[in-house]
């Protein structure tokens, strides 16, 4: 069955430290890949997406993600975390563009002052 | 440009009742999808509507239904509510080769 995994349920980092959130998927072909962020009680905001081409994609708020086909991974990174980055992060995939997303379970990020 | 608007934001219902949630997509967006978010199951796809037709459906019982109007606004209905239906219901709209834009959700509590 198609699935998306985010191995880390909760991550805590200090403000200013670097961040990497992991995402792995199991699909036959390369799906369309997304990272969304959700603040408490809010909807989802797109951080970045990968459809094809350059495997390193830049997003909003200083985030980037790298697609690695050999590892079926799409990890999210940020070089220096800000307190306002504390939120829940979801990796999502679409096997066929325009169909429904399959979301990972999410990683909750806490930021220490 | 206004974002995706979901109403109401909060709702409390009693077991056995039915509920209707509304979603107004971004102007020009013809695709509307619905998702259920719970702490135990995470984000799960309910269904997607495009030009008033249901295009995709997730694995939910028939108590969950939806529709889309000619102006692309969508409603979802849940009949015979159960305690386990308590969740944040998110709506997303998209148009062509764009990303999905999510509303802030409707928090449904079933007591």
mmCIF file of C-alpha atoms in Angstrom:
data_model
loop_
_atom_site.group_PDB
_atom_site.id
_atom_site.type_symbol
_atom_site.label_atom_id
_atom_site.label_comp_id
_atom_site.label_asym_id
_atom_site.label_seq_id
_atom_site.Cartn_x
_atom_site.Cartn_y
_atom_site.Cartn_z
ATOM 1 C CA UNK A 1 0.000 0.000 0.000
ATOM 2 C CA UNK A 2 1.107 3.525 -0.683
ATOM 3 C CA UNK A 3 2.347 5.246 2.435
ATOM 4 C CA UNK A 4 4.198 8.245 3.747
ATOM 5 C CA UNK A 5 6.285 8.031 6.881
ATOM 6 C CA UNK A 6 7.707 10.735 9.071
ATOM 7 C CA UNK A 7 9.863 8.869 11.588
ATOM 8 C CA UNK A 8 10.076 11.680 14.118
ATOM 9 C CA UNK A 9 6.864 12.403 16.006
ATOM 10 C CA UNK A 10 8.352 15.281 17.971
ATOM 11 C CA UNK A 11 11.585 17.219 17.578
ATOM 12 C CA UNK A 12 12.952 19.927 19.860
ATOM 13 C CA UNK A 13 15.668 22.296 18.697
ATOM 14 C CA UNK A 14 17.167 25.473 20.061
ATOM 15 C CA UNK A 15 16.526 28.736 18.308
ATOM 16 C CA UNK A 16 19.260 29.340 15.772
ATOM 17 C CA UNK A 17 20.057 25.664 15.369
ATOM 18 C CA UNK A 18 19.678 23.822 12.086
ATOM 19 C CA UNK A 19 16.715 21.553 11.397
ATOM 20 C CA UNK A 20 16.055 18.481 9.305
ATOM 21 C CA UNK A 21 12.666 16.753 9.212
ATOM 22 C CA UNK A 22 12.538 13.382 7.546
ATOM 23 C CA UNK A 23 9.980 12.066 5.080
ATOM 24 C CA UNK A 24 9.944 8.745 3.253
ATOM 25 C CA UNK A 25 7.338 7.425 0.866
ATOM 26 C CA UNK A 26 6.545 4.127 -0.774
ATOM 27 C CA UNK A 27 5.300 4.515 -4.321
ATOM 28 C CA UNK A 28 6.188 2.773 -7.539
ATOM 29 C CA UNK A 29 7.094 5.914 -9.422
ATOM 30 C CA UNK A 30 8.161 9.366 -8.351
ATOM 31 C CA UNK A 31 5.099 11.077 -6.931
ATOM 32 C CA UNK A 32 4.518 14.757 -6.483
ATOM 33 C CA UNK A 33 5.905 15.801 -3.107
ATOM 34 C CA UNK A 34 4.897 18.554 -0.714
ATOM 35 C CA UNK A 35 5.648 19.922 2.709
ATOM 36 C CA UNK A 36 2.915 21.726 4.640
ATOM 37 C CA UNK A 37 3.049 23.463 8.019
ATOM 38 C CA UNK A 38 0.183 23.776 10.487
ATOM 39 C CA UNK A 39 0.076 26.124 13.450
ATOM 40 C CA UNK A 40 -2.238 25.200 16.340
ATOM 41 C CA UNK A 41 -5.889 25.477 15.390
ATOM 42 C CA UNK A 42 -5.057 26.561 11.867
ATOM 43 C CA UNK A 43 -5.197 25.100 8.390
ATOM 44 C CA UNK A 44 -2.240 23.941 6.355
ATOM 45 C CA UNK A 45 0.190 26.258 4.607
ATOM 46 C CA UNK A 46 2.348 25.046 1.747
ATOM 47 C CA UNK A 47 6.065 25.403 2.380
ATOM 48 C CA UNK A 48 7.348 23.920 -0.859
ATOM 49 C CA UNK A 49 6.670 21.351 -3.547
ATOM 50 C CA UNK A 50 8.573 19.073 -5.911
ATOM 51 C CA UNK A 51 7.200 18.029 -9.273
ATOM 52 C CA UNK A 52 10.317 17.392 -11.349
ATOM 53 C CA UNK A 53 13.677 18.892 -12.247
ATOM 54 C CA UNK A 54 16.165 20.172 -9.704
ATOM 55 C CA UNK A 55 16.024 17.878 -6.704
ATOM 56 C CA UNK A 56 16.753 20.699 -4.263
ATOM 57 C CA UNK A 57 13.728 22.940 -3.935
ATOM 58 C CA UNK A 58 13.442 26.218 -2.116
ATOM 59 C CA UNK A 59 10.345 27.218 -0.233
ATOM 60 C CA UNK A 60 8.986 29.983 1.903
ATOM 61 C CA UNK A 61 10.288 31.040 5.309
ATOM 62 C CA UNK A 62 13.821 29.886 4.486
ATOM 63 C CA UNK A 63 12.948 26.201 4.137
ATOM 64 C CA UNK A 64 14.347 23.857 1.517
ATOM 65 C CA UNK A 65 13.878 20.187 0.741
ATOM 66 C CA UNK A 66 15.865 17.633 -1.170
ATOM 67 C CA UNK A 67 14.350 14.807 -3.175
ATOM 68 C CA UNK A 68 16.439 11.624 -3.206
ATOM 69 C CA UNK A 69 14.986 9.037 -5.539
ATOM 70 C CA UNK A 70 17.336 6.269 -4.378
ATOM 71 C CA UNK A 71 16.154 6.697 -0.801
ATOM 72 C CA UNK A 72 12.518 7.556 -1.569
ATOM 73 C CA UNK A 73 12.988 10.553 0.670
ATOM 74 C CA UNK A 74 12.038 14.212 0.668
ATOM 75 C CA UNK A 75 13.611 15.745 3.758
ATOM 76 C CA UNK A 76 12.904 19.277 4.868
ATOM 77 C CA UNK A 77 15.716 21.498 6.104
ATOM 78 C CA UNK A 78 16.278 24.929 7.537
ATOM 79 C CA UNK A 79 19.727 26.272 8.450
ATOM 80 C CA UNK A 80 18.610 28.414 11.390
ATOM 81 C CA UNK A 81 15.327 27.882 13.202
ATOM 82 C CA UNK A 82 13.267 30.768 14.560
ATOM 83 C CA UNK A 83 10.874 30.541 17.507
ATOM 84 C CA UNK A 84 7.986 31.188 15.108
ATOM 85 C CA UNK A 85 8.780 27.919 13.289
ATOM 86 C CA UNK A 86 7.271 25.942 16.159
ATOM 87 C CA UNK A 87 4.370 24.077 14.533
ATOM 88 C CA UNK A 88 3.451 20.724 13.046
ATOM 89 C CA UNK A 89 4.956 19.752 9.725
ATOM 90 C CA UNK A 90 3.360 17.382 7.261
ATOM 91 C CA UNK A 91 4.890 15.692 4.291
ATOM 92 C CA UNK A 92 2.383 14.829 1.566
ATOM 93 C CA UNK A 93 2.480 12.996 -1.727
ATOM 94 C CA UNK A 94 0.265 12.704 -4.744
ATOM 95 C CA UNK A 95 0.779 9.722 -7.000
ATOM 96 C CA UNK A 96 -0.995 11.492 -9.832
ATOM 97 C CA UNK A 97 -1.178 15.261 -9.863
ATOM 98 C CA UNK A 98 -4.641 16.502 -9.111
ATOM 99 C CA UNK A 99 -5.681 13.510 -7.089
ATOM 100 C CA UNK A 100 -5.846 13.415 -3.348
ATOM 101 C CA UNK A 101 -2.914 13.892 -1.035
ATOM 102 C CA UNK A 102 -1.651 11.142 1.199
ATOM 103 C CA UNK A 103 -0.239 12.802 4.277
ATOM 104 C CA UNK A 104 2.411 11.587 6.651
ATOM 105 C CA UNK A 105 1.599 11.483 10.374
ATOM 106 C CA UNK A 106 3.317 14.809 10.993
ATOM 107 C CA UNK A 107 6.293 15.974 13.039
ATOM 108 C CA UNK A 108 5.739 18.428 15.836
ATOM 109 C CA UNK A 109 8.549 20.941 16.153
ATOM 110 C CA UNK A 110 9.286 22.713 19.427
ATOM 111 C CA UNK A 111 11.812 25.535 19.574
ATOM 112 C CA UNK A 112 13.711 26.370 22.739
ATOM 113 C CA UNK A 113 14.657 30.002 23.363
ATOM 114 C CA UNK B 1 -7.748 37.529 -3.350
ATOM 115 C CA UNK B 2 -9.694 35.882 -0.557
ATOM 116 C CA UNK B 3 -8.487 32.515 0.673
ATOM 117 C CA UNK B 4 -10.435 29.360 1.290
ATOM 118 C CA UNK B 5 -13.256 30.059 3.735
ATOM 119 C CA UNK B 6 -14.783 27.391 5.913
ATOM 120 C CA UNK B 7 -17.874 27.889 8.030
ATOM 121 C CA UNK B 8 -18.573 27.489 10.795
ATOM 122 C CA UNK B 9 -15.201 27.440 12.563
ATOM 123 C CA UNK B 10 -16.506 25.528 15.564
ATOM 124 C CA UNK B 11 -19.468 23.246 16.004
ATOM 125 C CA UNK B 12 -20.806 21.107 18.820
ATOM 126 C CA UNK B 13 -23.318 18.395 17.989
ATOM 127 C CA UNK B 14 -24.941 15.487 19.790
ATOM 128 C CA UNK B 15 -24.556 11.857 18.809
ATOM 129 C CA UNK B 16 -27.109 10.843 16.212
ATOM 130 C CA UNK B 17 -27.528 14.321 14.799
ATOM 131 C CA UNK B 18 -26.388 15.375 11.374
ATOM 132 C CA UNK B 19 -24.147 18.267 10.406
ATOM 133 C CA UNK B 20 -23.355 20.284 7.300
ATOM 134 C CA UNK B 21 -20.056 22.074 6.806
ATOM 135 C CA UNK B 22 -19.393 24.661 4.138
ATOM 136 C CA UNK B 23 -16.343 25.549 2.089
ATOM 137 C CA UNK B 24 -15.928 28.484 -0.271
ATOM 138 C CA UNK B 25 -12.884 28.002 -2.491
ATOM 139 C CA UNK B 26 -10.576 30.641 -3.837
ATOM 140 C CA UNK B 27 -12.203 32.458 -6.726
ATOM 141 C CA UNK B 28 -11.595 30.575 -9.952
ATOM 142 C CA UNK B 29 -10.726 27.281 -8.261
ATOM 143 C CA UNK B 30 -12.953 24.459 -9.423
ATOM 144 C CA UNK B 31 -11.531 21.605 -7.386
ATOM 145 C CA UNK B 32 -12.467 21.249 -3.735
ATOM 146 C CA UNK B 33 -11.215 18.468 -1.484
ATOM 147 C CA UNK B 34 -12.142 17.571 2.070
ATOM 148 C CA UNK B 35 -9.931 16.049 4.742
ATOM 149 C CA UNK B 36 -10.543 14.829 8.272
ATOM 150 C CA UNK B 37 -7.846 15.412 10.858
ATOM 151 C CA UNK B 38 -7.809 13.554 14.164
ATOM 152 C CA UNK B 39 -5.011 12.934 16.683
ATOM 153 C CA UNK B 40 -5.249 9.186 16.184
ATOM 154 C CA UNK B 41 -5.632 8.895 12.415
ATOM 155 C CA UNK B 42 -3.947 12.076 11.231
ATOM 156 C CA UNK B 43 -5.041 13.689 7.996
ATOM 157 C CA UNK B 44 -7.289 11.505 5.889
ATOM 158 C CA UNK B 45 -8.815 12.248 2.515
ATOM 159 C CA UNK B 46 -12.608 12.270 2.383
ATOM 160 C CA UNK B 47 -13.537 13.251 -1.174
ATOM 161 C CA UNK B 48 -12.847 15.668 -3.982
ATOM 162 C CA UNK B 49 -15.262 17.557 -6.181
ATOM 163 C CA UNK B 50 -14.569 19.115 -9.543
ATOM 164 C CA UNK B 51 -17.164 20.976 -11.579
ATOM 165 C CA UNK B 52 -19.984 19.674 -9.369
ATOM 166 C CA UNK B 53 -18.919 16.034 -9.773
ATOM 167 C CA UNK B 54 -17.279 13.828 -7.199
ATOM 168 C CA UNK B 55 -13.965 12.882 -8.748
ATOM 169 C CA UNK B 56 -12.300 10.929 -5.929
ATOM 170 C CA UNK B 57 -13.456 9.381 -2.716
ATOM 171 C CA UNK B 58 -11.591 8.194 0.328
ATOM 172 C CA UNK B 59 -12.340 5.254 2.544
ATOM 173 C CA UNK B 60 -15.110 6.649 4.721
ATOM 174 C CA UNK B 61 -18.584 5.269 5.421
ATOM 175 C CA UNK B 62 -21.610 6.447 3.496
ATOM 176 C CA UNK B 63 -22.594 8.697 6.394
ATOM 177 C CA UNK B 64 -20.079 11.133 4.948
ATOM 178 C CA UNK B 65 -21.268 12.826 1.804
ATOM 179 C CA UNK B 66 -20.661 16.010 -0.068
ATOM 180 C CA UNK B 67 -21.678 18.123 -2.965
ATOM 181 C CA UNK B 68 -20.462 21.039 -4.995
ATOM 182 C CA UNK B 69 -22.485 23.861 -6.414
ATOM 183 C CA UNK B 70 -22.155 25.658 -9.727
ATOM 184 C CA UNK B 71 -20.192 28.451 -8.051
ATOM 185 C CA UNK B 72 -17.686 25.806 -6.796
ATOM 186 C CA UNK B 73 -18.731 26.189 -3.173
ATOM 187 C CA UNK B 74 -18.868 22.823 -1.491
ATOM 188 C CA UNK B 75 -20.651 21.307 1.443
ATOM 189 C CA UNK B 76 -20.013 18.126 3.302
ATOM 190 C CA UNK B 77 -22.603 16.378 5.377
ATOM 191 C CA UNK B 78 -22.214 13.822 8.115
ATOM 192 C CA UNK B 79 -25.326 11.982 9.211
ATOM 193 C CA UNK B 80 -25.920 9.998 12.387
ATOM 194 C CA UNK B 81 -22.934 11.514 14.124
ATOM 195 C CA UNK B 82 -20.702 9.326 16.261
ATOM 196 C CA UNK B 83 -18.250 10.377 18.943
ATOM 197 C CA UNK B 84 -15.417 9.319 16.637
ATOM 198 C CA UNK B 85 -16.457 11.927 14.092
ATOM 199 C CA UNK B 86 -15.055 14.630 16.349
ATOM 200 C CA UNK B 87 -12.266 16.131 14.291
ATOM 201 C CA UNK B 88 -10.941 19.115 12.431
ATOM 202 C CA UNK B 89 -12.392 19.070 8.927
ATOM 203 C CA UNK B 90 -10.232 20.800 6.365
ATOM 204 C CA UNK B 91 -11.176 21.919 2.909
ATOM 205 C CA UNK B 92 -8.683 22.632 0.137
ATOM 206 C CA UNK B 93 -9.127 24.214 -3.259
ATOM 207 C CA UNK B 94 -6.932 24.160 -6.308
ATOM 208 C CA UNK B 95 -7.038 25.080 -9.968
ATOM 209 C CA UNK B 96 -5.010 23.353 -12.635
ATOM 210 C CA UNK B 97 -1.298 23.153 -11.963
ATOM 211 C CA UNK B 98 -1.347 24.971 -8.668
ATOM 212 C CA UNK B 99 -0.824 23.778 -5.155
ATOM 213 C CA UNK B 100 -3.767 23.118 -2.885
ATOM 214 C CA UNK B 101 -4.774 25.964 -0.599
ATOM 215 C CA UNK B 102 -6.328 24.970 2.698
ATOM 216 C CA UNK B 103 -8.925 26.710 4.791
ATOM 217 C CA UNK B 104 -8.613 27.074 8.553
ATOM 218 C CA UNK B 105 -10.954 24.193 9.129
ATOM 219 C CA UNK B 106 -14.116 23.467 11.052
ATOM 220 C CA UNK B 107 -13.635 21.965 14.493
ATOM 221 C CA UNK B 108 -16.494 19.509 15.072
ATOM 222 C CA UNK B 109 -17.103 18.149 18.536
ATOM 223 C CA UNK B 110 -19.636 15.363 18.992
ATOM 224 C CA UNK B 111 -20.914 14.879 22.542
#
